[in-house]
Amino acid sequence: MSKVTEVFGSMVFNEEVMRQRLSGACYQGWKTCIEEGKPLTLEIANEIANAMKAWAIEKGATHYTHWFQPMTGVTAEKHESFIAPIPGGRVLMQFSGKELVRGEPDASSFPSGGLRATFEARGYTAWDPTAFAFIKDGSLCIPTVFCSYGGHALDKKTPLLRSLDELSRQAVRIMRLFGDTQVKKVTCHVGPEQEYFLIDRSVYEKREDIALTGRTLFGAKPPKGQELEDHYYGSIKPRVAAYMAELDEELWKLGVLAKTKHNEVAPAQHELAPIYTDANTACDHNQLTMEVMKRVAARHNMVCLLHEKPFAGVNGSGKHNNWSLSTDTGKNLFKPGSTPSQNARFLLFLAAFLKGVDEYQDLIRCTVAIPGNDHRLGAQEAPPAIVSVFLGDELTAVVDSIINGTEYVEQGKKTLNIGVDSLPQIRQDNTDRNRTSPLAFTGNKFELRMLGSSQSIAGPNIALNTIMAEELQQFADILEKAENFNAALNELIKKTLTDHQRIIFNGNGYEEAWVKEAERRGLSNLTCAADALTHYYTPKNVALFEKHGVYTAEEFAARSEIHFENYCKVINIEASTMVDMVKRDIYPAVCAFMAHVAGTITAKKSAIADIDCSTEEKLLRELSRLSAELMDSCAELERKSAAVPEGTLAEEAHYYRYQVFAGMERLRSAADALEVITGASYWPYPSYSEILYSVR
C-alpha cells in the first residue's frame, strides 16, 4: 500500500486542489457560494470546469458524469467524453461551466411516484458545489441533484440539502438566544457504520436466490452458526484482510474516511466504520462505500452481500447512523460538558430531540421500513420496531431531577479495579451501552441503530434534521418572546421533559415485558414495513415537511408511493424466484433422490427377500410427504402471487406481507426440511455451511 497521507483524497478535486488550481478571485467566489449560499457566476463556473478537466485528464480520465442519487436507493451516472471535434478530423478535450453546472439525463425510467408520466422524459441534474468531484473508473464524477422538468426533486440529495439548511437556520436562532453571535451555521454530522457479508463467488454463482434477491430464500440451519461467538472481533482471515486493505485504499483515494474494520457476530460478516463528516458528504460517501465494497470483492473472487438478512438463523446486517450537531465555531451541541445538569443549552437541545422523537416516532420508523429490515428489526440482533431513546443512567437522573424539581447529585467518574496490580486503572463511563435501543445517546451524539445495511442514509437523516428543525423553531418562537429568558428557558425544558419522558427507555428492548410497557406508554409498535408505511403519508408528516420546505406535498406523496411499490415488487420477485427454484431444481433433485432410495429398497429386497428395509422406507415416506407439501405450497404461492387484489398501494402491500410472504414462509419450511434429509450430492444448491465458510 502507498503512504496513506499521499493516497488519501488523491482522486478528489477537493478544496486543497481548488486552492492550487484556481485564481484567487475564483476560489473566493466558490467559498462565498459555500458559506453564504450565493450562486456561482458563469465566469467562475467556466474556470472551475476548466481546472477540473485539466486535473481529471492528468489523472487519466477521459469522460465526465453527473453522479446523482435517484429514488432507487443506488446511484446513477450518464457518461460523456471530454472530446469535441475540430477541423481536420481531430478533437480537443473540452469541458465548460455550463456542462459542469447542468446536465440533462433521461428521467422517464427512474421512480417518480406519479410526479411525471413515463413519456415525459426530460430531467435535469445540477452540480452540488458543496460536494467535491472525484474520479472513479476513469470518469470525473460530479455530485449533483436531480429534478424533473417541472422542478420536483427526484432524488435523495435535494431534500437532504434542504433539511440541512433549515436545521441550521433554526439552530442558529437558538444560539443567538444564548448570546452566541459568532455562530453563522450549524452542521449535522453523521458517521454511518456499515455491516456486510463476504462469500466466495463460486457459491454465489450456484445460488439463484442470492443472485436475484441478495438473500437466501431457502437454506437449512448449519451445524455451526454463531453459537460460539468466536467470529465476533476475531482474527481476520488473510483473504478477508487482503480485501479490507484494498477496500481501505480505494476508499481513501476517494476521500472516504474509512477508519474501523472488524469481524461481526455472524460467520462471514464484517463491518466498516468511517470517521464523522458532514451529513451531505457522509451520504455521498456511504453510497460510494457500498459500491466500492462490491467492486473490490469481485477482484478478490468474492461477493459482498449488503442485504439486511442474507441468511436465516444468523445475525443480519444493519447500519448505525451516528448523528450530531456542531457549530462552525467548533462546538458540539450534544456534548453535555462536565456538568450536564448545569448546561442549559445542551438540555434544551436534548429536550428538543426527545420531543421530536416522541411526536414523530412513526415517521422515524417509516424511514427504515424496507423489505429487508422486516427480517431483523425486533429480532435478537437489532433494535425493536418500537422507537425509544436510551439516555443512560447519569443523564436520565439529570432529566428526572428536572422533572421532579429535586437536586441532582453529580456521580463523578469511577475507575475499574481489574485485580491485576501491573495494569493501569481504567476510567469507567457513567453509563453502559445499550445495543437494544433504536436511538441511543452515546456521549455526544445519538445513534440511530434501525437502518438497514443496504439502504441510503439520506431518508432517516432528512427526517431527523427536519424533526429537529421543527422543535427548535417552536422553542425559538417561545423564547424570543419571553420577558425573562432564564425563567422561560427553565420552564420550557421542564415542561418538555415532563411531557415526553415516555420516550426514554434504558432497559432491554428484546424483552417481551418492554412490548407491554411500550403499549402502556402509548408508543407505537409497527412490526413490519407494510404496517409502518401506512403511517408515512399522514397530515402531520406532510405538514412537517411542507412547513420547512423539505418536500412539497407532491414530492412527499411520490415517495410514499415509491416505498409501497418497492415493497410489493421485492416480495413479488422473491416469490417468483422461489417458485422457479422449486420447480426447476429442488423438486427434480428430491425426485432423483427418492428414486435412488426406492432403488436401494428394491435392490436389497431382490438380494434378500426378508431383509429389513424399514429405515429406507421411513425415509422414502418422509421424502414423499414433504415433496407433496413442497409442491402444494408452491402451487399455493403461485396462486396468491397471481391474485393480488386491486386496491390502494397500502392494501396491496398488506396483501403481499400477510398472504404472499406467509406463503413464502410455508414453502421455505418444506424445502428446508427436505434439504436436511436429501443426499448432499443430490441437493442442487450449496448449503449454509458451504456458503458461510466459503472464504478461507
XYZ file of C-alpha atoms in Angstrom, residues 243-616:
374
model
C -9.844 -7.428 0.711
C -10.142 -4.964 3.594
C -6.705 -3.499 2.848
C -7.587 -2.840 -0.777
C -11.023 -1.547 0.201
C -9.448 0.957 2.592
C -7.022 2.181 -0.055
C -9.732 2.571 -2.707
C -11.950 4.464 -0.280
C -9.089 6.649 0.933
C -8.339 7.633 -2.673
C -11.935 8.863 -2.877
C -11.599 10.832 0.361
C -13.793 8.430 2.340
C -12.720 8.445 5.989
C -12.678 4.657 6.429
C -11.494 4.100 9.987
C -12.597 0.861 11.668
C -12.783 -2.695 10.338
C -13.552 -5.945 12.176
C -15.397 -9.242 12.097
C -19.042 -9.043 13.133
C -21.140 -11.601 15.005
C -22.245 -13.927 12.205
C -19.857 -16.133 10.239
C -18.669 -14.285 7.090
C -19.998 -10.972 8.466
C -17.845 -7.856 8.818
C -18.105 -4.119 9.492
C -16.529 -0.897 8.260
C -16.988 2.395 10.095
C -15.903 5.869 8.942
C -14.920 8.980 10.858
C -17.667 11.580 11.182
C -18.195 14.132 8.477
C -20.990 16.485 7.438
C -24.223 14.708 6.567
C -24.170 15.575 2.856
C -20.659 14.204 2.425
C -21.446 11.217 4.663
C -24.404 10.296 2.465
C -22.321 10.558 -0.725
C -19.512 8.576 0.861
C -21.776 5.809 2.124
C -23.192 5.325 -1.373
C -19.633 5.172 -2.684
C -18.622 2.771 0.080
C -21.345 0.274 -0.791
C -20.417 0.424 -4.470
C -16.677 0.071 -3.868
C -17.265 -2.799 -1.431
C -18.889 -4.821 -4.187
C -16.330 -3.901 -6.837
C -13.315 -4.755 -4.682
C -14.903 -8.039 -3.586
C -15.190 -9.076 -7.248
C -11.457 -8.502 -7.698
C -10.841 -10.929 -4.823
C -13.180 -13.539 -6.325
C -15.733 -12.841 -3.619
C -19.200 -11.301 -3.459
C -20.196 -8.618 -0.953
C -23.777 -9.006 0.297
C -25.461 -5.892 1.686
C -28.923 -7.383 2.233
C -30.280 -6.989 5.749
C -30.766 -10.745 6.199
C -28.846 -12.864 3.683
C -29.048 -15.964 5.897
C -31.807 -17.123 8.236
C -30.770 -18.139 11.717
C -27.699 -15.895 11.992
C -27.433 -12.177 12.567
C -28.340 -9.874 9.730
C -26.713 -6.566 8.822
C -27.671 -3.052 9.810
C -26.239 0.409 9.540
C -25.764 2.504 12.687
C -26.312 6.164 11.900
C -24.407 8.336 14.401
C -25.985 11.820 14.296
C -24.846 15.042 15.974
C -24.888 18.825 15.569
C -21.861 21.143 15.545
C -21.399 24.867 15.057
C -18.993 26.447 12.589
C -17.065 27.618 15.665
C -16.353 24.030 16.715
C -18.970 23.390 19.421
C -20.740 20.030 19.609
C -24.279 20.906 20.687
C -24.873 17.431 22.122
C -21.804 17.460 24.329
C -23.089 17.631 27.931
C -19.903 19.053 29.359
C -18.556 18.254 32.795
C -21.826 19.245 34.490
C -24.745 18.395 32.199
C -27.298 19.386 34.831
C -25.995 22.970 34.580
C -25.581 23.056 30.812
C -28.829 24.747 29.807
C -28.051 24.861 26.088
C -27.343 21.133 25.995
C -30.517 20.400 27.968
C -32.576 22.498 25.569
C -31.239 20.628 22.515
C -31.746 17.338 24.347
C -35.339 18.298 25.158
C -35.951 19.235 21.527
C -34.632 15.875 20.365
C -36.725 13.874 22.839
C -39.839 15.853 21.976
C -39.265 15.351 18.250
C -38.675 11.606 18.517
C -41.787 11.206 20.664
C -44.016 13.235 18.366
C -42.675 11.699 15.141
C -41.807 8.158 16.251
C -43.946 6.740 13.437
C -42.083 8.806 10.833
C -38.687 7.645 12.119
C -39.895 4.042 11.944
C -41.094 4.612 8.374
C -37.677 5.829 7.217
C -36.245 2.350 7.838
C -39.293 0.453 6.567
C -37.724 -1.540 3.745
C -38.409 -5.219 2.922
C -35.045 -6.487 4.150
C -35.442 -4.836 7.535
C -38.580 -6.862 8.242
C -36.290 -9.858 8.768
C -34.171 -8.251 11.509
C -35.945 -5.442 13.414
C -37.177 -6.843 16.678
C -35.013 -9.968 16.489
C -32.169 -10.675 18.916
C -29.732 -8.827 16.678
C -31.287 -5.417 16.083
C -33.382 -2.837 17.912
C -37.099 -3.486 18.276
C -39.564 -1.801 15.953
C -40.684 0.286 18.949
C -38.946 3.662 18.758
C -37.453 4.823 22.063
C -34.410 6.749 23.298
C -31.668 5.453 25.588
C -30.027 8.177 27.704
C -28.043 6.154 30.223
C -28.166 6.313 33.990
C -26.484 9.662 34.608
C -28.376 11.680 32.008
C -31.654 10.018 32.952
C -31.008 11.011 36.567
C -30.482 14.610 35.414
C -33.760 14.508 33.467
C -35.614 13.000 36.437
C -34.281 15.678 38.784
C -35.518 18.409 36.438
C -38.939 16.804 36.095
C -39.310 16.231 39.832
C -37.739 19.521 40.882
C -35.158 17.782 43.049
C -31.456 18.422 43.460
C -29.195 16.348 41.238
C -26.041 14.940 42.847
C -23.156 14.530 40.417
C -21.997 10.936 40.299
C -18.434 11.670 39.241
C -16.107 9.400 37.314
C -15.303 5.903 38.541
C -12.356 3.620 37.868
C -12.479 -0.103 37.287
C -10.461 -2.342 39.585
C -9.394 -5.218 37.363
C -7.440 -7.029 40.087
C -4.037 -7.010 38.410
C -1.602 -4.572 40.006
C 0.520 -4.061 36.904
C -2.426 -2.886 34.777
C -3.341 0.788 34.648
C -6.635 1.977 36.075
C -9.431 2.237 33.526
C -11.792 5.167 33.794
C -15.337 3.863 33.785
C -18.020 5.616 31.783
C -21.013 6.841 33.742
C -23.315 4.584 31.778
C -23.162 1.297 29.904
C -24.045 0.949 26.208
C -27.454 -0.400 25.172
C -27.352 -2.323 21.915
C -31.111 -2.951 22.032
C -32.032 0.721 21.800
C -33.228 2.151 18.470
C -31.899 5.605 19.407
C -29.085 5.708 21.918
C -27.233 8.699 23.332
C -23.547 7.779 23.272
C -21.802 10.694 24.950
C -22.027 13.494 22.388
C -24.298 12.135 19.680
C -27.359 9.988 19.037
C -27.014 6.639 17.321
C -29.989 5.604 15.189
C -29.478 1.841 15.027
C -32.530 0.856 12.977
C -31.237 1.438 9.444
C -30.957 -1.475 7.055
C -27.498 -2.222 5.694
C -28.487 -1.773 2.047
C -30.427 1.479 2.297
C -29.365 5.045 1.656
C -28.817 7.018 4.847
C -30.464 10.074 3.271
C -34.073 9.345 4.266
C -33.516 8.811 8.006
C -31.251 11.865 8.229
C -33.730 14.031 6.315
C -36.344 13.037 8.894
C -34.092 13.648 11.916
C -32.975 17.026 10.548
C -36.492 18.212 9.782
C -37.929 16.994 13.076
C -35.174 18.766 14.972
C -35.698 21.936 12.930
C -39.393 21.891 13.832
C -38.761 21.543 17.563
C -36.037 24.196 17.605
C -38.303 26.581 15.718
C -41.052 26.045 18.294
C -38.575 26.674 21.102
C -37.134 29.778 19.442
C -40.635 31.204 18.877
C -41.389 30.822 22.588
C -38.077 32.059 23.957
C -37.729 35.044 21.620
C -40.980 36.433 23.055
C -40.107 35.777 26.683
C -39.674 38.756 29.004
C -37.492 36.700 31.346
C -35.338 34.385 29.230
C -33.925 32.267 32.052
C -37.299 31.667 33.677
C -38.899 30.823 30.336
C -35.980 28.529 29.460
C -36.215 26.579 32.699
C -39.965 26.247 32.391
C -39.703 25.110 28.744
C -37.073 22.457 29.496
C -39.003 21.087 32.468
C -42.337 21.005 30.652
C -40.855 19.355 27.547
C -39.037 16.651 29.513
C -42.136 16.003 31.610
C -44.451 15.747 28.603
C -42.163 13.444 26.626
C -40.431 11.294 29.233
C -42.336 8.240 27.966
C -39.934 8.015 25.004
C -36.957 7.378 27.340
C -36.185 3.700 27.942
C -32.874 2.358 29.241
C -33.836 -1.295 29.644
C -33.690 -4.422 27.499
C -35.596 -3.797 24.281
C -35.602 -7.526 23.488
C -37.795 -8.490 26.427
C -41.479 -9.136 25.941
C -42.114 -7.018 29.037
C -40.962 -3.946 27.088
C -43.564 -4.568 24.389
C -46.283 -4.475 27.037
C -44.732 -1.471 28.776
C -44.423 0.416 25.478
C -48.087 -0.252 24.769
C -48.987 1.077 28.223
C -46.969 4.226 27.483
C -48.769 4.702 24.178
C -45.737 4.104 21.965
C -46.277 2.643 18.512
C -45.076 -0.849 17.580
C -45.092 -1.115 13.793
C -43.595 -4.560 13.354
C -43.388 -4.715 9.558
C -42.842 -2.303 6.696
C -46.343 -2.778 5.286
C -47.852 -1.608 8.584
C -45.303 1.159 9.116
C -45.661 2.714 5.672
C -49.362 3.338 6.211
C -48.234 5.943 8.767
C -45.829 7.660 6.362
C -48.056 9.957 4.320
C -50.166 11.397 7.136
C -51.323 15.031 7.521
C -48.937 15.531 10.447
C -45.903 14.355 8.477
C -46.885 16.160 5.285
C -47.314 19.384 7.224
C -43.893 18.960 8.830
C -42.012 18.713 5.542
C -44.090 21.334 3.749
C -43.659 23.843 6.564
C -39.871 23.591 6.424
C -39.591 23.426 2.647
C -38.007 19.984 2.601
C -40.675 18.281 0.479
C -43.710 19.629 -1.285
C -46.878 17.638 -0.663
C -46.493 16.177 -4.160
C -42.885 15.157 -3.576
C -43.756 13.539 -0.264
C -46.719 11.675 -1.745
C -44.449 10.428 -4.523
C -42.015 8.994 -2.012
C -44.806 7.258 -0.160
C -45.927 5.634 -3.401
C -42.361 4.607 -4.290
C -41.831 2.970 -0.874
C -45.019 0.927 -1.241
C -44.227 -0.046 -4.832
C -40.718 -1.138 -3.914
C -42.013 -3.256 -1.054
C -44.503 -5.050 -3.301
C -42.029 -5.543 -6.136
C -39.333 -7.002 -3.890
C -41.667 -9.588 -2.374
C -43.072 -10.433 -5.795
C -39.567 -11.015 -7.188
C -38.672 -13.174 -4.195
C -41.851 -15.243 -4.545
C -41.289 -15.753 -8.275
C -37.676 -16.770 -7.629
C -38.770 -19.330 -5.049
C -41.269 -20.894 -7.428
C -38.631 -21.063 -10.146
C -36.076 -22.700 -7.840
C -38.562 -25.286 -6.583
C -39.878 -26.280 -9.990
C -36.602 -26.336 -11.873
C -34.138 -27.531 -9.248
C -35.376 -28.570 -5.817
C -38.279 -30.849 -6.746
C -36.390 -32.639 -9.550
C -33.452 -33.164 -7.152
C -35.704 -34.645 -4.469
C -37.389 -36.885 -7.035
C -33.983 -38.153 -8.150
C -33.025 -38.893 -4.560
C -36.364 -40.638 -3.925
C -35.690 -42.788 -6.993
C -32.279 -43.630 -5.540
C -33.805 -44.606 -2.183
C -36.537 -46.640 -3.891
C -33.894 -48.362 -5.997
C -31.929 -49.182 -2.869
C -35.026 -50.797 -1.330
C -35.696 -52.806 -4.489
C -32.076 -53.918 -4.779
C -31.932 -55.012 -1.132
C -35.167 -56.980 -1.369
C -34.137 -58.649 -4.622
C -30.916 -59.763 -2.960
C -32.507 -60.912 0.315
C -36.266 -61.267 0.293
C -36.892 -60.794 4.001
C -34.259 -58.097 4.611
C -35.200 -55.173 6.882
C -35.753 -52.021 4.768
C -37.674 -50.060 7.398
C -35.068 -47.254 7.565
C -35.141 -46.680 3.802
